[in-house]
Coordinates of C-alpha atoms in Angstrom, one line a residue:
X1 CA -2.3 92.2 -39.7
X2 CA -0.6 92.7 -43.3
X3 CA -0.5 90.2 -46.1
X4 CA 1.5 90.6 -49.2
X5 CA 1.4 87.7 -51.9
X6 CA 2.8 86.8 -55.4
X7 CA -0.3 85.9 -57.4
X8 CA -0.4 84.1 -60.6
X9 CA -3.7 84.6 -61.5
X10 CA -4.2 88.3 -60.4
X11 CA -6.5 87.7 -57.4
X12 CA -6.5 85.4 -54.2
X13 CA -6.9 81.9 -56.2
X14 CA -3.7 80.6 -56.3
X15 CA -1.8 83.2 -54.2
X16 CA 1.5 82.7 -52.5
X17 CA 1.0 84.7 -49.5
X18 CA 3.3 86.3 -46.7
X19 CA 1.2 87.4 -43.4
X20 CA 3.0 89.5 -40.7
X21 CA 0.9 90.1 -37.5
X22 CA 1.5 91.3 -34.3
X23 CA 1.0 89.3 -31.0
X24 CA 0.8 91.0 -27.6
X25 CA 1.5 89.3 -24.4
X26 CA 1.6 90.3 -20.7
X27 CA 5.1 88.3 -20.4
X28 CA 6.9 88.7 -23.8
X29 CA 5.5 92.1 -24.5
X30 CA 4.7 92.8 -28.3
X31 CA 6.3 90.0 -30.8
X32 CA 6.1 90.0 -34.7
X33 CA 5.2 86.4 -36.2
X34 CA 5.6 85.8 -40.0
X35 CA 3.5 82.9 -41.6
X36 CA 3.6 81.3 -45.2
X37 CA 0.1 80.6 -46.9
X38 CA -1.4 79.5 -49.5
X39 CA -4.8 80.3 -51.1
X40 CA -6.9 78.1 -53.9
X41 CA -10.1 79.7 -53.3
X42 CA -11.6 83.7 -52.3
X43 CA -11.4 83.0 -48.5
X44 CA -9.1 82.7 -46.0
X45 CA -5.7 81.6 -46.8
X46 CA -4.6 78.2 -45.3
X47 CA -1.0 77.7 -43.4
X48 CA 1.7 76.2 -45.6
X49 CA 3.0 72.9 -44.6
X50 CA 6.6 74.0 -45.9
X51 CA 7.4 77.9 -44.2
X52 CA 9.6 79.7 -46.8
X53 CA 9.6 83.2 -45.5
X54 CA 11.9 84.7 -42.7
X55 CA 11.6 87.9 -40.8
X56 CA 15.0 89.6 -40.7
X57 CA 13.9 92.6 -39.2
X58 CA 11.2 95.1 -38.0
X59 CA 10.8 98.6 -37.0
X60 CA 8.0 100.8 -36.3
X61 CA 7.1 104.3 -35.3
X62 CA 3.8 106.1 -35.2
X63 CA 4.0 106.5 -39.0
X64 CA 5.7 103.4 -40.5
X65 CA 6.4 99.9 -40.1
X66 CA 9.0 98.5 -42.0
X67 CA 9.9 94.5 -42.2
X68 CA 12.9 93.2 -44.2
X69 CA 11.8 89.6 -45.3
X70 CA 13.8 87.1 -46.9
X71 CA 12.5 84.0 -49.3
X72 CA 14.5 81.8 -51.9
X73 CA 13.5 82.8 -55.4
X74 CA 12.5 79.3 -56.4
X75 CA 11.8 77.5 -52.9
X76 CA 10.4 74.1 -54.9
X77 CA 7.4 74.2 -53.1
X78 CA 4.3 73.8 -54.9
X79 CA 2.4 76.1 -53.2
X80 CA 4.9 79.0 -53.4
X81 CA 5.4 81.1 -56.7
X82 CA 8.6 81.0 -58.2
X83 CA 9.9 84.7 -58.6
X84 CA 11.3 85.1 -62.0
X85 CA 14.4 87.1 -63.3
X86 CA 13.3 90.3 -64.7
X87 CA 9.8 90.0 -65.1
X88 CA 6.6 91.8 -63.7
X89 CA 4.7 89.8 -61.2
X90 CA 1.2 90.6 -59.8
X91 CA 1.3 91.3 -56.2
X92 CA -1.7 91.6 -53.8
X93 CA -2.1 93.4 -50.5
X94 CA -4.5 93.5 -47.7
X95 CA -4.3 94.5 -44.0
X96 CA -7.1 94.3 -41.2
X97 CA -7.4 93.3 -37.7
X98 CA -8.1 89.9 -38.4
X99 CA -8.9 87.4 -41.1
X100 CA -11.8 88.2 -43.3
X101 CA -13.2 90.4 -46.5
X102 CA -10.8 93.3 -46.4
X103 CA -13.1 95.8 -48.5
X104 CA -11.0 98.8 -49.3
X105 CA -8.1 97.9 -47.4
X106 CA -6.4 95.5 -50.5
X107 CA -5.1 95.9 -53.9
X108 CA -2.8 94.4 -56.4
X109 CA -0.2 95.8 -58.8
X110 CA 2.9 94.6 -61.1
X111 CA 6.0 94.7 -59.4
X112 CA 9.5 93.3 -60.9
X113 CA 10.7 91.8 -57.8
X114 CA 14.5 90.5 -59.2
X115 CA 15.0 93.3 -61.8
X116 CA 18.0 92.8 -64.2
X117 CA 20.8 95.8 -64.8
X118 CA 21.0 96.9 -68.2
X119 CA 23.6 99.0 -70.0
X120 CA 22.2 99.5 -73.7
X121 CA 23.1 101.7 -76.7
X122 CA 20.0 102.0 -79.3
X123 CA 20.3 103.2 -82.8
X124 CA 17.1 104.1 -84.3
X125 CA 16.6 103.6 -88.2
X126 CA 14.2 102.7 -90.4
X127 CA 11.3 104.1 -88.4
X128 CA 9.1 105.0 -91.6
X129 CA 6.9 107.9 -91.9
X130 CA 4.1 107.3 -89.9
X131 CA 2.9 110.0 -87.7
X132 CA 2.9 108.3 -84.5
X133 CA 2.8 105.3 -82.2
X134 CA 0.2 104.1 -79.8
X135 CA 1.8 103.5 -76.3
X136 CA -1.2 102.9 -74.1
X137 CA -4.7 101.4 -73.4
X138 CA -6.9 102.2 -70.4
X139 CA -10.3 100.7 -70.6
X140 CA -13.8 101.5 -68.2
X141 CA -16.0 98.7 -67.7
X142 CA -17.0 95.5 -70.1
X143 CA -15.1 92.9 -71.7
X144 CA -13.6 94.9 -74.6
X145 CA -11.5 93.8 -77.7
X146 CA -9.8 96.3 -80.3
X147 CA -9.3 95.8 -83.8
X148 CA -7.0 97.7 -86.6
X149 CA -8.7 98.1 -89.6
X150 CA -7.1 98.1 -93.1
X151 CA -9.5 100.4 -94.8
X152 CA -12.3 102.7 -94.3
X153 CA -15.2 100.6 -92.9
X154 CA -18.4 100.8 -95.2
X155 CA -20.5 101.5 -91.7
X156 CA -18.3 104.2 -90.2
X157 CA -19.9 105.1 -86.4
X158 CA -22.3 102.5 -86.6
X159 CA -23.0 99.5 -84.2
X160 CA -22.8 96.0 -85.6
X161 CA -23.7 92.7 -84.4
X162 CA -20.4 91.2 -83.0
X163 CA -20.6 88.1 -85.5
X164 CA -20.8 90.8 -88.2
X165 CA -17.2 92.1 -88.1
X166 CA -16.1 93.4 -91.3
X167 CA -13.1 91.2 -93.1
X168 CA -10.7 94.6 -93.0
X169 CA -11.2 95.3 -89.4
X170 CA -10.0 91.8 -88.3
X171 CA -6.5 92.2 -86.6
X172 CA -6.5 92.3 -82.9
X173 CA -4.4 94.9 -81.2
X174 CA -5.5 95.4 -77.9
X175 CA -7.7 93.5 -75.2
X176 CA -9.7 94.1 -71.9
X177 CA -11.2 91.5 -69.6
X178 CA -12.5 91.9 -65.9
X179 CA -9.5 92.8 -63.4
X180 CA -7.4 94.2 -66.1
X181 CA -5.6 97.4 -65.5
X182 CA -4.1 100.2 -68.2
X183 CA -1.5 97.8 -70.4
X184 CA 1.7 100.0 -71.5
X185 CA 3.4 98.9 -74.5
X186 CA 7.1 98.6 -74.2
X187 CA 9.4 101.5 -74.4
X188 CA 11.0 100.5 -77.6
X189 CA 7.6 99.6 -79.5
X190 CA 4.2 100.9 -80.5
X191 CA 1.6 100.5 -82.8
X192 CA 2.0 102.8 -86.1
X193 CA -1.3 105.0 -86.8
X194 CA -2.0 107.5 -89.3
X195 CA 0.3 107.9 -92.6
X196 CA 1.6 105.0 -95.0
X197 CA 1.3 101.9 -93.1
X198 CA -0.3 103.1 -90.0
X199 CA -4.0 102.5 -88.6
X200 CA -6.6 105.0 -89.7
X201 CA -9.9 103.1 -88.3
X202 CA -10.2 101.0 -85.2
X203 CA -13.0 98.9 -84.2
X204 CA -13.9 98.6 -80.8
X205 CA -15.9 95.2 -79.8
X206 CA -17.8 95.2 -76.2
X207 CA -18.9 92.0 -74.7
X208 CA -22.5 92.9 -72.8
X209 CA -23.7 90.3 -70.5
X210 CA -27.1 91.2 -68.5
X211 CA -28.1 87.7 -66.7
X212 CA -31.0 89.5 -64.7
X213 CA -32.4 91.6 -67.7
X214 CA -31.8 94.7 -66.2
X215 CA -33.6 97.5 -68.2
X216 CA -32.3 101.0 -69.1
X217 CA -29.0 100.2 -68.1
X218 CA -26.4 103.3 -69.2
X219 CA -23.3 102.2 -70.9
X220 CA -20.0 103.2 -69.5
X221 CA -18.0 101.3 -71.2
X222 CA -14.7 103.1 -73.7
X223 CA -11.1 103.2 -74.3
X224 CA -8.4 106.1 -73.5
X225 CA -5.7 106.1 -76.1
X226 CA -2.3 107.4 -75.2
X227 CA 0.3 108.2 -78.1
X228 CA 3.2 110.1 -78.9
X229 CA 4.8 111.4 -82.0
X230 CA 8.3 110.4 -81.3
X231 CA 8.3 107.4 -83.1
X232 CA 9.7 104.0 -81.5
X233 CA 12.0 102.0 -83.1
X234 CA 9.7 99.1 -83.7
X235 CA 6.0 98.4 -84.6
X236 CA 4.0 96.1 -82.2
X237 CA 2.1 93.2 -83.6
X238 CA -0.5 90.6 -82.1
X239 CA -0.2 86.9 -82.3
X240 CA -3.3 85.3 -81.5
X241 CA -2.8 82.0 -80.3
X242 CA -5.6 79.0 -79.1
X243 CA -8.4 76.9 -80.0
X244 CA -12.1 76.8 -81.2
X245 CA -12.0 73.0 -80.4
X246 CA -13.5 73.1 -77.2
X247 CA -16.2 70.5 -76.0
X248 CA -16.3 70.2 -72.0
X249 CA -18.7 67.4 -70.5
X250 CA -20.2 68.5 -67.6
X251 CA -19.5 67.3 -63.8
X252 CA -15.7 67.6 -64.6
X253 CA -13.2 69.3 -62.3
X254 CA -10.2 69.2 -64.4
X255 CA -10.8 68.9 -68.5
X256 CA -8.4 69.9 -70.6
X257 CA -9.3 70.3 -74.2
X258 CA -7.0 69.2 -77.3
X259 CA -3.8 71.3 -77.0
X260 CA -3.4 73.8 -80.1
X261 CA -0.1 74.1 -81.4
X262 CA 1.4 77.1 -83.7
X263 CA 3.6 74.6 -85.5
X264 CA 7.4 75.0 -86.5
X265 CA 6.0 74.6 -90.3
X266 CA 4.3 78.0 -89.4
X267 CA 7.2 80.1 -87.9
X268 CA 9.5 78.8 -90.1
X269 CA 8.2 81.3 -92.5
X270 CA 9.8 84.1 -90.3
X271 CA 12.4 86.2 -91.7
X272 CA 14.1 87.3 -88.4
X273 CA 13.5 86.6 -84.6
X274 CA 10.4 88.2 -82.7
X275 CA 10.8 89.4 -79.5
X276 CA 8.0 88.4 -77.2
X277 CA 6.6 90.9 -74.5
X278 CA 3.1 90.1 -73.2
X279 CA 0.4 87.6 -72.6
X280 CA -3.1 88.3 -72.3
X281 CA -4.4 84.9 -71.4
X282 CA -8.3 84.6 -71.9
X283 CA -11.0 82.1 -71.0
X284 CA -14.3 82.4 -69.4
X285 CA -16.1 81.4 -66.3
X286 CA -15.3 77.8 -66.1
X287 CA -11.6 78.1 -67.3
X288 CA -9.4 76.7 -64.3
X289 CA -5.7 76.7 -66.2
X290 CA -4.3 78.0 -69.2
X291 CA -0.8 77.7 -70.5
X292 CA 1.2 78.3 -73.3
X293 CA 4.6 76.1 -73.5
X294 CA 7.6 77.1 -76.0
X295 CA 9.5 74.2 -78.0
X296 CA 12.9 74.7 -79.6
X297 CA 14.6 71.7 -81.6
X298 CA 12.4 69.2 -80.1
X299 CA 12.7 70.3 -76.4
X300 CA 10.9 72.4 -74.0
X301 CA 11.9 75.5 -72.7
X302 CA 10.3 77.8 -70.3
X303 CA 6.6 78.6 -71.3
X304 CA 5.7 81.8 -72.2
X305 CA 3.4 82.3 -69.5
X306 CA 0.9 80.5 -67.5
X307 CA -2.0 80.7 -64.9
X308 CA -2.7 77.7 -62.7
X309 CA -5.3 79.4 -61.0
X310 CA -7.2 81.2 -63.4
X311 CA -9.8 83.7 -62.1
X312 CA -12.0 85.4 -64.7
X313 CA -12.5 88.4 -62.5
X314 CA -8.8 89.1 -62.2
X315 CA -7.8 88.9 -65.8
X316 CA -4.9 91.1 -67.6
X317 CA -1.7 91.0 -69.4
X318 CA 1.2 89.2 -67.7
X319 CA 4.9 89.5 -68.9
X320 CA 6.5 86.7 -71.1
X321 CA 8.9 84.5 -68.8
X322 CA 12.5 85.5 -69.5
X323 CA 13.8 82.3 -71.2
X324 CA 11.4 82.4 -73.8
X325 CA 10.9 86.0 -74.8
X326 CA 12.7 85.4 -78.2
X327 CA 10.6 83.8 -81.1
X328 CA 13.0 82.0 -83.5
X329 CA 12.2 80.3 -86.8
X330 CA 11.2 76.8 -86.4
X331 CA 10.2 77.1 -83.2
X332 CA 6.6 75.7 -81.8
X333 CA 4.2 77.3 -79.3
X334 CA 1.5 75.2 -77.8
X335 CA -1.6 76.5 -75.9
X336 CA -3.5 74.3 -73.6
X337 CA -6.8 75.2 -71.7
X338 CA -8.5 73.3 -68.9
X339 CA -11.8 73.8 -67.5
X340 CA -14.3 73.1 -64.2
X341 CA -17.7 72.1 -65.2
X342 CA -18.9 70.6 -61.9
X343 CA -21.7 73.3 -61.7
X344 CA -22.7 72.6 -65.1
X345 CA -25.3 69.9 -66.6
X346 CA -25.0 70.2 -70.0
X347 CA -21.6 70.3 -72.7
X348 CA -19.9 74.0 -72.8
X349 CA -18.7 74.7 -76.3
X350 CA -16.9 77.6 -77.9
X351 CA -19.0 80.8 -77.9
X352 CA -18.8 84.6 -77.3
X353 CA -21.3 84.2 -74.6
X354 CA -20.0 84.1 -70.5
X355 CA -21.5 80.9 -70.4
X356 CA -19.6 79.6 -73.6
X357 CA -16.1 79.3 -73.1
X358 CA -12.7 80.2 -74.9
X359 CA -9.4 79.3 -75.0
X360 CA -6.8 82.3 -76.2
X361 CA -3.7 83.7 -75.7
X362 CA -3.0 87.3 -77.7
X363 CA 0.7 87.4 -77.3
X364 CA 1.8 91.1 -78.0
X365 CA 5.5 90.9 -80.0
X366 CA 7.7 93.1 -82.2
X367 CA 8.6 93.8 -84.9
X368 CA 5.3 93.4 -86.4
X369 CA 5.8 90.5 -88.9
X370 CA 3.3 89.8 -92.1
X371 CA 2.8 86.2 -91.5
X372 CA 2.4 86.5 -87.5
X373 CA -1.4 87.4 -86.7
X374 CA -3.3 84.1 -86.0
X375 CA -2.6 80.5 -85.2

């Protein structure tokens, strides 16, 4: 039995799954069956009422089984996930003899199912005199944030309490949550470091959670940064979207906090349009859904990104959807977070603890703009 699915959350929750299994029969011999399934929890998926996967052909030898499967890009089925044009989407996979926890025989990877074809000529001008560009971040354990410092901090190489972050080290550049993988910046943009206008100092903020009071634990958190001295055409920026206005009553299964908007009055200050690349949608353990909507001239266009089945243990960057990859002066961005507090007996409010909540979309874009950092 082989399962292959598209996941909006990055894990099993809310995943659209195709399951291919071999049936043995005395009269008919070996036959293959394909099923369209949907998963709402970290458990066995259920058969979808509307079957949208079609098995076109299958071949098998001693080393390899190859199946050709067809499904519409948009099935108009609430239990299916739309395949977007030219967009990396998370594919989950597993194999076993039967339904159950798959242990090491499972995984996930980003895959562009419907890629576009490009023919582009790129002229690089005005790259400046920075020494290099940061191009990739790989984190080890922990919930981690990385901030750029505009000047040398007064306390260099010294641990700080998280709520004592220096003002000069408040510009966010990279994030990691449980389940995140390596993050690669797009080929045309990087974070400048060294030289005039580049980042010279970085603050690493790590969230420790030790609910059982474990003693003598060894911290293995950290970050590996890749860089190039071949400067990229554009400098990358991060726009922080979201809300601090979080007060969720206990015992609620579907509670949305007030939507937070980056209004047209803010984006009207842009002197040029921005290219939006990746969302990092972030909540804590009661988060159940998050979306950033995009409004232009009073009409909603495609959302920047969303997770209808948010999974705290399957976080990570997701590519901005294709129709919303340009932010123009006068556009509005609206971020809404929804929570499930059925297991809570007290109000859940904004805070740093995993028992508190957050509502953020750390939005990567280029070229970096002086006024585009936080709303």
